[in-house]
Short mmCIF file of C-alpha atoms in Angstrom, two decimals:
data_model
loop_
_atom_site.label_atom_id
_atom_site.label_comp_id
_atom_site.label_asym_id
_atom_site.label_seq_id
_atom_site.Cartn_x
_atom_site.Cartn_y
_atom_site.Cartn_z
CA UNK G 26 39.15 -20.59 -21.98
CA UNK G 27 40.49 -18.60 -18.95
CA UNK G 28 38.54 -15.54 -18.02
CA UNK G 29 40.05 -13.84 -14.71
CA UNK G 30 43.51 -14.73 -12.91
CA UNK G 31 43.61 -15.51 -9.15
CA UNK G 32 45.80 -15.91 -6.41
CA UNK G 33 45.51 -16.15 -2.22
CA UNK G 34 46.73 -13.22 -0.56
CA UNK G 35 47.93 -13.12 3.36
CA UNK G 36 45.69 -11.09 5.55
CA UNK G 37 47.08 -9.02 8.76
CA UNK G 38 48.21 -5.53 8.96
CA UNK G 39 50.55 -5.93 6.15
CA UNK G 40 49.02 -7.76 2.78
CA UNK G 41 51.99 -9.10 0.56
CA UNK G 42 51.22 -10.09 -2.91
CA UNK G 43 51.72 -14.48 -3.49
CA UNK G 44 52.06 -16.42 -6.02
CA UNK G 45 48.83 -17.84 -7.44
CA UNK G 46 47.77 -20.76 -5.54
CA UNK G 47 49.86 -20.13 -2.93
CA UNK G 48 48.66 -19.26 1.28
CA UNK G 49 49.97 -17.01 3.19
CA UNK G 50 50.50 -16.79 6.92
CA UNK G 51 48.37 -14.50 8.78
CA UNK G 52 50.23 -11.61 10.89
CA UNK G 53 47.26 -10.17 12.83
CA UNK G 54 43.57 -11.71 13.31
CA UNK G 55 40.01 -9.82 13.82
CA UNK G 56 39.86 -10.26 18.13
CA UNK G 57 36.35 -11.29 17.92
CA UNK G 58 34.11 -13.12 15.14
CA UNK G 59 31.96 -10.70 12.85
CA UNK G 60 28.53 -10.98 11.25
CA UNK G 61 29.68 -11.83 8.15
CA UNK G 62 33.99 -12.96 8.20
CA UNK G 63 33.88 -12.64 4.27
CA UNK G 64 35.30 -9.30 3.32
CA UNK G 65 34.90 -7.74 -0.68
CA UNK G 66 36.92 -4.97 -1.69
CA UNK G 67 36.97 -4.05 -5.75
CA UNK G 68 38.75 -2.05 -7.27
CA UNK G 69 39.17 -1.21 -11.48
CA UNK G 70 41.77 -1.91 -13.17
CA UNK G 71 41.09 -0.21 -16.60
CA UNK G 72 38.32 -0.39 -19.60
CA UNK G 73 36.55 -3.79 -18.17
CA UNK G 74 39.06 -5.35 -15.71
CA UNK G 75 38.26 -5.69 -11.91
CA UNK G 76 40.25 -6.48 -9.13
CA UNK G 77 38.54 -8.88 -6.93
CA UNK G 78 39.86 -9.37 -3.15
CA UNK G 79 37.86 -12.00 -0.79
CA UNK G 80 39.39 -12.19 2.70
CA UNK G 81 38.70 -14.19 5.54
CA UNK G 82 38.66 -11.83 8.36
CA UNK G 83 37.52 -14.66 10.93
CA UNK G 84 40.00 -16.35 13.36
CA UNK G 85 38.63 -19.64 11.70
CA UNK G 86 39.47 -21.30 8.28
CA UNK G 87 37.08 -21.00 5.84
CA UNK G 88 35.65 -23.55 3.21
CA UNK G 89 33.66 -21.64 0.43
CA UNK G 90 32.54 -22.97 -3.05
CA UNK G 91 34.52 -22.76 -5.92
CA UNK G 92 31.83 -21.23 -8.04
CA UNK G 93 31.30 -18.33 -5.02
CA UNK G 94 34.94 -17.09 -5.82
CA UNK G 95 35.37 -14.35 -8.31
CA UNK G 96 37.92 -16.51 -10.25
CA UNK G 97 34.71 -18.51 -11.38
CA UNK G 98 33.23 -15.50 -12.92
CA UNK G 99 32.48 -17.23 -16.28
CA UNK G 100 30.27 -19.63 -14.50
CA UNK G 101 28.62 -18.31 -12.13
CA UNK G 102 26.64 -14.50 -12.17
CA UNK G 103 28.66 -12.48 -8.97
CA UNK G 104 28.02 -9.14 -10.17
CA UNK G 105 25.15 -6.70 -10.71
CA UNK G 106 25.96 -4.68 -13.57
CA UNK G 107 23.73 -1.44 -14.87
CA UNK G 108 24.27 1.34 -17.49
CA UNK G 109 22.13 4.05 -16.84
CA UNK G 110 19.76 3.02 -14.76
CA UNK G 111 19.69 -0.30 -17.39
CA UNK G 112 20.70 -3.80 -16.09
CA UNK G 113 23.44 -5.68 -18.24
CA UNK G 114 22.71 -9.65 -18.48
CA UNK G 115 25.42 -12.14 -17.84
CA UNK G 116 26.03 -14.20 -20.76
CA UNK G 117 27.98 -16.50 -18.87
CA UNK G 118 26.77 -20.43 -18.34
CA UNK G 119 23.76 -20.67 -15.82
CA UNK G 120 24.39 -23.98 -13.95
CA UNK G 121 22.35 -26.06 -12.20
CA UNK G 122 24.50 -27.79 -9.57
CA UNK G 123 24.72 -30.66 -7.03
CA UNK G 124 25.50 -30.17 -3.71
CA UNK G 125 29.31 -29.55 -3.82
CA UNK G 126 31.92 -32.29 -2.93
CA UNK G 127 34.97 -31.23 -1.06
CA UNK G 128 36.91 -31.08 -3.80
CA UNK G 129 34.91 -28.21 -5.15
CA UNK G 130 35.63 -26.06 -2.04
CA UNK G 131 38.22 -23.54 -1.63
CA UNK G 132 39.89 -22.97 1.74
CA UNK G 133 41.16 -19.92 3.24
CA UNK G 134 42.63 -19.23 6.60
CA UNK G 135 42.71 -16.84 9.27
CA UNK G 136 43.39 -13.88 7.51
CA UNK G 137 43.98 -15.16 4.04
CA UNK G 138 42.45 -13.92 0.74
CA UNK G 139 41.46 -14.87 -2.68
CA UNK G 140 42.71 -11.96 -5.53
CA UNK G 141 40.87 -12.51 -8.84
CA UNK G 142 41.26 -9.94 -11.61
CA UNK G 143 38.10 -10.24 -14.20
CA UNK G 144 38.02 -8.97 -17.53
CA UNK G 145 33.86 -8.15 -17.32
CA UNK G 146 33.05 -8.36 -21.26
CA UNK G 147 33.71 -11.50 -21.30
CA UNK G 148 30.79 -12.52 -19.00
CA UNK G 149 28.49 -8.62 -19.29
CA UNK G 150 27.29 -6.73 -22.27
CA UNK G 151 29.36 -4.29 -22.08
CA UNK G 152 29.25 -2.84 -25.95
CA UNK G 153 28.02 0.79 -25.29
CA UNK G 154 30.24 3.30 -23.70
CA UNK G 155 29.60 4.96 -20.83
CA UNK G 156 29.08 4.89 -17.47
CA UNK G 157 28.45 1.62 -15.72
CA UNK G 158 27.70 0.66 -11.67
CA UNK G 159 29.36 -2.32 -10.89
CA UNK G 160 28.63 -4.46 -7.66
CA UNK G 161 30.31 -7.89 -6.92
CA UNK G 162 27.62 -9.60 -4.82
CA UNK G 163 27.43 -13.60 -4.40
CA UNK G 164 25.14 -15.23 -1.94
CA UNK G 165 27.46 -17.77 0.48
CA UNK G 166 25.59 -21.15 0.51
CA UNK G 167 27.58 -24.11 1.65
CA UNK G 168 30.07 -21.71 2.74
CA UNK G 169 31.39 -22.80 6.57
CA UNK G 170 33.55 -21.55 9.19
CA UNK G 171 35.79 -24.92 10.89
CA UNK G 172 33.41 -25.76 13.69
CA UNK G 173 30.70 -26.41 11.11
CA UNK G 174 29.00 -23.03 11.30
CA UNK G 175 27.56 -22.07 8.27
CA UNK G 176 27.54 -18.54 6.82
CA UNK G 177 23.99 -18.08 7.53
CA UNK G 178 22.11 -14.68 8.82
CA UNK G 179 19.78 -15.41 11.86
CA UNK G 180 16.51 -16.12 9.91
CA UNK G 181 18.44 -19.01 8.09
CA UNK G 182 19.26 -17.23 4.78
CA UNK G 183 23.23 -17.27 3.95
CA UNK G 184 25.05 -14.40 4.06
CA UNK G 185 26.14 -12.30 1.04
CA UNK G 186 29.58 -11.52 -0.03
CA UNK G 187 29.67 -7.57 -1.46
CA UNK G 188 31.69 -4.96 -2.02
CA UNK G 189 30.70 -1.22 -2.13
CA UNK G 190 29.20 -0.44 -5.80
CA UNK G 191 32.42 1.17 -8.14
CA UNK G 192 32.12 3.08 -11.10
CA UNK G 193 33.15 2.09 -14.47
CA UNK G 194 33.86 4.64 -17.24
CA UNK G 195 33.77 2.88 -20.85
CA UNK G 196 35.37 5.49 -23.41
CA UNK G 197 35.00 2.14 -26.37
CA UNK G 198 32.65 -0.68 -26.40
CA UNK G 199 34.16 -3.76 -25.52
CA UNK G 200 33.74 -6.06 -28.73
CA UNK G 201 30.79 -8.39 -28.08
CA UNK G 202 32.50 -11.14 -29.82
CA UNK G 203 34.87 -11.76 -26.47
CA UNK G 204 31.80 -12.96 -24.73
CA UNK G 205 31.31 -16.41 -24.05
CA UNK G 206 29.56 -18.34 -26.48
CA UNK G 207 29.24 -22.57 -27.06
CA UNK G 208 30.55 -24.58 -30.04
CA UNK G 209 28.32 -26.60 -31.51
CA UNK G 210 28.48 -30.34 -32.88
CA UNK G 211 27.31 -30.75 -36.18
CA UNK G 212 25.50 -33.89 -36.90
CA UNK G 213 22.23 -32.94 -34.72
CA UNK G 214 19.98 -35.66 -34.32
CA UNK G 215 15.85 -34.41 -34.84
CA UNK G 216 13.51 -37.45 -32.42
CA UNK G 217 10.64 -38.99 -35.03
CA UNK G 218 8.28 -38.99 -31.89
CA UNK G 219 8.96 -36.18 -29.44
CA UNK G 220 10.66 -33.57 -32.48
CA UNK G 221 13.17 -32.66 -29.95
CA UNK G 222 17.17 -32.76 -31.26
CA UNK G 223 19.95 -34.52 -29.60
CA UNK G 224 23.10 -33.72 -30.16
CA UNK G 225 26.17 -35.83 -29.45
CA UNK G 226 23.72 -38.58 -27.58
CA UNK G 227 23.94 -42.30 -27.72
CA UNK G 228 20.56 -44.41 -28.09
CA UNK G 229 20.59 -44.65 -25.13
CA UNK G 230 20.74 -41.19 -23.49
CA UNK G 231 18.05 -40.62 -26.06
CA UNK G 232 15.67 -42.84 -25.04
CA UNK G 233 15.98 -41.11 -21.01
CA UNK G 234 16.13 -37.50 -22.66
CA UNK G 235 12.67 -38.46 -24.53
CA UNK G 236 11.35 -40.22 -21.29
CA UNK G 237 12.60 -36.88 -19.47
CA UNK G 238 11.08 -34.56 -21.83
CA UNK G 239 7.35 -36.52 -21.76
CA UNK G 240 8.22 -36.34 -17.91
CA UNK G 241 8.74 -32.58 -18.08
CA UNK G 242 5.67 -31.77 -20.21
CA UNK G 243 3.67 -33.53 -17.97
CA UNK G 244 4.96 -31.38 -15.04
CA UNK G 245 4.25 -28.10 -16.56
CA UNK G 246 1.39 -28.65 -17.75
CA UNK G 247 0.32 -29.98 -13.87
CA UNK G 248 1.91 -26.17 -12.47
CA UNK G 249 0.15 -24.43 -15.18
CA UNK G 250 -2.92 -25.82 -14.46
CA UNK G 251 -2.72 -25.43 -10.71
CA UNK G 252 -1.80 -21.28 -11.42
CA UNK G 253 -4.30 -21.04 -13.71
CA UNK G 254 -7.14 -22.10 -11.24
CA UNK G 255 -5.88 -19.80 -9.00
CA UNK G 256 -5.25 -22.11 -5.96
CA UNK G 257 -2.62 -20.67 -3.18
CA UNK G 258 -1.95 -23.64 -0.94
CA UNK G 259 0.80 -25.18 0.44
CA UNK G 260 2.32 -26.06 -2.72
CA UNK G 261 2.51 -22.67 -3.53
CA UNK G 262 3.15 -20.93 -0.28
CA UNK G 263 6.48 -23.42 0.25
CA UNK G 264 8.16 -22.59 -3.27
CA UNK G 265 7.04 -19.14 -3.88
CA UNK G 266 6.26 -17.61 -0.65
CA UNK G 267 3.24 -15.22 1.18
CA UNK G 268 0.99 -14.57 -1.44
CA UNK G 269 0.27 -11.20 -3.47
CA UNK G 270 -1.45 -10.92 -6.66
CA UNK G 271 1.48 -9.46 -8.72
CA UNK G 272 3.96 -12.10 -7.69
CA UNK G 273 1.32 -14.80 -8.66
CA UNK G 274 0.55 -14.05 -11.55
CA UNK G 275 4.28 -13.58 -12.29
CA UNK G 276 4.78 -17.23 -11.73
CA UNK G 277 1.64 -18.36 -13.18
CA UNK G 278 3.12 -16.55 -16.48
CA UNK G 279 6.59 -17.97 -16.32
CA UNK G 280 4.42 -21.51 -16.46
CA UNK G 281 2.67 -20.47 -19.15
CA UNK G 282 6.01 -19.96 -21.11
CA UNK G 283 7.23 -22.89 -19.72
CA UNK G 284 5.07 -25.25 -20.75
CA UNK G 285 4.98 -23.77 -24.49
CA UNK G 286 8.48 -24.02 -24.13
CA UNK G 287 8.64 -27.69 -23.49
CA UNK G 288 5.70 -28.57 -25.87
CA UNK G 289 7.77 -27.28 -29.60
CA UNK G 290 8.15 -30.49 -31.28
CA UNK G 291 9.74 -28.75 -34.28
CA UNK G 292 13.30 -29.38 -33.17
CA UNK G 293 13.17 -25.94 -31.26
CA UNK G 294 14.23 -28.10 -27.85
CA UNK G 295 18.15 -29.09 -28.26
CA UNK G 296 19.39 -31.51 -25.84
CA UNK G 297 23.29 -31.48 -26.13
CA UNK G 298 25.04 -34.43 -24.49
CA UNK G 299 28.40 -33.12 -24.84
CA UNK G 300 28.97 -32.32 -21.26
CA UNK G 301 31.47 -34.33 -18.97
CA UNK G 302 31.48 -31.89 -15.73
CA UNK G 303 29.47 -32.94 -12.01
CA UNK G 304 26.23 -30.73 -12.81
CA UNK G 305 22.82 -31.59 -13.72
CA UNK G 306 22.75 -29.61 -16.98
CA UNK G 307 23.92 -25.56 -18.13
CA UNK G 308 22.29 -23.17 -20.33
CA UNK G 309 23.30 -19.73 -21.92
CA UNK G 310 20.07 -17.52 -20.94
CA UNK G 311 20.30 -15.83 -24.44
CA UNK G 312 20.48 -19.07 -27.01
CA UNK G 313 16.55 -20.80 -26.07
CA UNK G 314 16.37 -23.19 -26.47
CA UNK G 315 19.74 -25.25 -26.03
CA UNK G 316 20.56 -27.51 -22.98
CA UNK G 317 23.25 -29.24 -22.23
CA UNK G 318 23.01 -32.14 -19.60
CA UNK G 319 25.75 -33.16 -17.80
CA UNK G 320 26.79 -36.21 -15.14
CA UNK G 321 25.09 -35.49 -12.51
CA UNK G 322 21.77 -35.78 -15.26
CA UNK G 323 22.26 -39.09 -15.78
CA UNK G 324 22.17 -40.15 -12.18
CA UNK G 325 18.97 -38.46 -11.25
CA UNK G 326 16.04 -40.09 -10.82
CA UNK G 327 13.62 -39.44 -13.97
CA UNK G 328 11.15 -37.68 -11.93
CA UNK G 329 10.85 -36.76 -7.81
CA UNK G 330 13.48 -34.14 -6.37
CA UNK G 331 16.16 -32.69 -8.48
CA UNK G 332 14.73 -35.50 -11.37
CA UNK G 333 15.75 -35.34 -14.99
CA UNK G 334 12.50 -33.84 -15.60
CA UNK G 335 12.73 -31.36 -12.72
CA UNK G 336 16.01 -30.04 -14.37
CA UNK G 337 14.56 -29.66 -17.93
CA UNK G 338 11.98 -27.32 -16.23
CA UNK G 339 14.62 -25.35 -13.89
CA UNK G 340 16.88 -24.74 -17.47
CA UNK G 341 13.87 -24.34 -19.55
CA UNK G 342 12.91 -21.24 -16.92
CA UNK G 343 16.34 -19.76 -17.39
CA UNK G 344 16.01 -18.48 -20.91
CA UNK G 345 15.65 -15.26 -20.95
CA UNK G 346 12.24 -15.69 -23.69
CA UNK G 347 10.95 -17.91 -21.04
CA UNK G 348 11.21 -17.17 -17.60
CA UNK G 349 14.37 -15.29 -17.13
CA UNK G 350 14.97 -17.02 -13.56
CA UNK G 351 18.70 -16.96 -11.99
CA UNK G 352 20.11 -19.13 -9.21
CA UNK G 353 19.69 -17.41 -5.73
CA UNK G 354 19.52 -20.43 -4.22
CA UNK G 355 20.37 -24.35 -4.75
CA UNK G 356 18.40 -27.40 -2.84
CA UNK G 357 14.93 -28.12 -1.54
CA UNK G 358 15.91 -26.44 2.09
CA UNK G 359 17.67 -23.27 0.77
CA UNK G 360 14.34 -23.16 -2.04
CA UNK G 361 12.00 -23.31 0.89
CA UNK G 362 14.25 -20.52 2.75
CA UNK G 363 14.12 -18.41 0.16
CA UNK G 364 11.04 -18.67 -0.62
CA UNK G 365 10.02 -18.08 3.32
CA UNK G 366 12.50 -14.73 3.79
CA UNK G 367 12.53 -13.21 0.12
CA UNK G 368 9.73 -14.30 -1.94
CA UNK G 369 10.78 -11.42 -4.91
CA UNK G 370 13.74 -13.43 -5.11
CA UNK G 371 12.27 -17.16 -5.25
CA UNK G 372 9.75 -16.32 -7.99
CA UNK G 373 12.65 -15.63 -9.91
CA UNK G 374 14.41 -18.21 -9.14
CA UNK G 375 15.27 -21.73 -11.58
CA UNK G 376 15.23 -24.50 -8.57
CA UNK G 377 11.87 -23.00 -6.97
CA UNK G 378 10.51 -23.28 -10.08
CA UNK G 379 11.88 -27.14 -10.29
CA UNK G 380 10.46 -27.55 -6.99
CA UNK G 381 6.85 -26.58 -7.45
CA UNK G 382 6.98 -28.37 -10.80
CA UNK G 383 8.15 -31.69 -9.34
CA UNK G 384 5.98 -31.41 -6.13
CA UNK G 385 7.38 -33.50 -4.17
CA UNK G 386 6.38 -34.59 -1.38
CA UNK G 387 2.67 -33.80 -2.95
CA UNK G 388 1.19 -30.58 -1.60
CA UNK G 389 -1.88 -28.97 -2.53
#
């Protein structure tokens, strides 16, 4: 299902519009480097469509993520949305990913752009009218200037890409039904000993989901216990950040859901196999308790660092009943980054969460 149209744009003092797919060659270049090269304009087109412009504004080619790109809207949550005051959740797929391969990267040149126009229902909540405050904003991991510089600010954080906020006015709702939402196999399968179902799993992937699930439970229960006795060691300090009381007990409760999460042995817990794509595993925040695993599952160790148990935990936290987290950052360095230069932001986080649970290498 296709959600927003793209295309590359030329950059310079004159912009003409390309095919999409296509480069263009760049008439005029920035005379020095800036803080960030990535420029954001948005623009709307009408009820829920955006018009989405990235531009390299660097004298250096770019290499950006696939998933950073506008064009990638479905999978990946690049706007901030409110009504009133009220945020709007993205329904869209929450991904845990692998660090990318080259294929997975986009390039743009001096000057070049990316034009993606987004139809925002599709991905946002968007069924009252109104007015709505829209703000494309997508943090630039992995994203690198040729040279090897990385988009990064000087404390080690990467750059954002935003655009000014714009104003929506919705005079209809936009039907909720042109959301995203998962088919589901029939035929699930409900496991005698753990009471967690499988879907579209082979004995074999069933026997390392019910390893990874006894894995799991055994990790949460380990970070709930640790929050609950109040320690605020290293453990904690790397994954979550300087300590205050209201952002510890914020974690400690998002363990505490956790861990009742992972312990239903009713068939709550659905493990869906049907995924062929290079991530660990996707949810849908709003359908708890439903995971899908995917290649890069399969390959992971079944506990230690981004472990099949570490990524039941980091999708178990996404659920909105559970711990609501997002994905502000992906990997044990940007975690620990994160967690060092915006500690709101890692306790709400799925891979800090992952992190703590998996505790690895052991701190206190």
């Amino acid at each position: 299902m296709t959600f927003s149209t793209s295309r590359l744009l030329g950059g310079g003092l004159a912009v003409a519009a390309l095919a999409a797919g296509t480069f263009a060659t760049v008439t005029a270049a920035p005379t020095r480097l800036p803080a960030n090269p990535v420029r954001v304009s948005v623009q709307a087109l009408g009820q829920d469509r955006v018009e989405v412009v990235l531009t390299n504004t660097s004298r250096k080619t770019l290499r950006i993520p696939k998933w950073q790109l506008p064009s990638a809207a479905a999978d990946s949550n690049l706007f901030r949305i409110s009504r009133e005051g009220e945020e709007i959740r993205f329904h869209g797929r929450m991904i845990k990913r692998a660090a990318p391969t080259m294929a997975e990267f986009a390039v743009l040149r001096p000057g070049q752009a990316h034009r993606s126009v987004v139809e925002l229902g599709k991905m946002y909540d968007l069924s009252k009218p109104g007015l709505y405050t829209v703000t494309y904003a997508t943090s630039l991991q992995y994203a690198s200037l040729s040279g090897g510089m990385h988009l990064r600010a000087g404390n080690g954080a990467p750059l954002v890409a935003q655009a000014a906020p714009i104003r929506i006015s919705l005079d209809r709702a936009i039907p909720a039904g042109g959301r995203v939402a998962p088919v589901l196999p029939a035929n699930p399968t409900l496991s005698d000993v753990l009471g967690i179902t499988t879907i579209g799993c082979s004995a074999s992937q069933i026997s390392q989901i019910n390893q990874a699930v006894l894995s799991a439970r055994s990790y949460s229960e380990n970070a709930k216990g640790y929050l609950n006795g109040g320690a605020t060691g290293a453990r904690y300090t790397t994954w979550f950040g300087a300590y205050t009381s209201s952002r510890y007990d914020n974690v400690k409760q998002h363990f505490v859901k956790i861990d009742n999460a992972m312990d239903q042995t009713g068939g709550q817990v659905t493990i869906n196999c049907g995924c062929n794509e290079n991530y660990f595993a996707y949810v849908y925040k709003s359908q708890p308790y439903q995971i899908w695993v995917c290649n890069a599952f399969w390959s992971a160790p079944l506990v230690g660092t981004d472990s099949k148990a570490g990524t039941l935990i980091h999708e178990m936290s996404h659920f909105t009943v559970v711990a609501d987290t997002n994905d502000y950052a992906y990997g044990h360095a940007a975690a620990k980054n994160l967690a060092n230069t915006n500690p709101t932001n890692a306790g709400a986080n799925a891979d800090n969460h992952e992190y703590f649970a998996e505790n690895t290498p052991f701190q206190n």
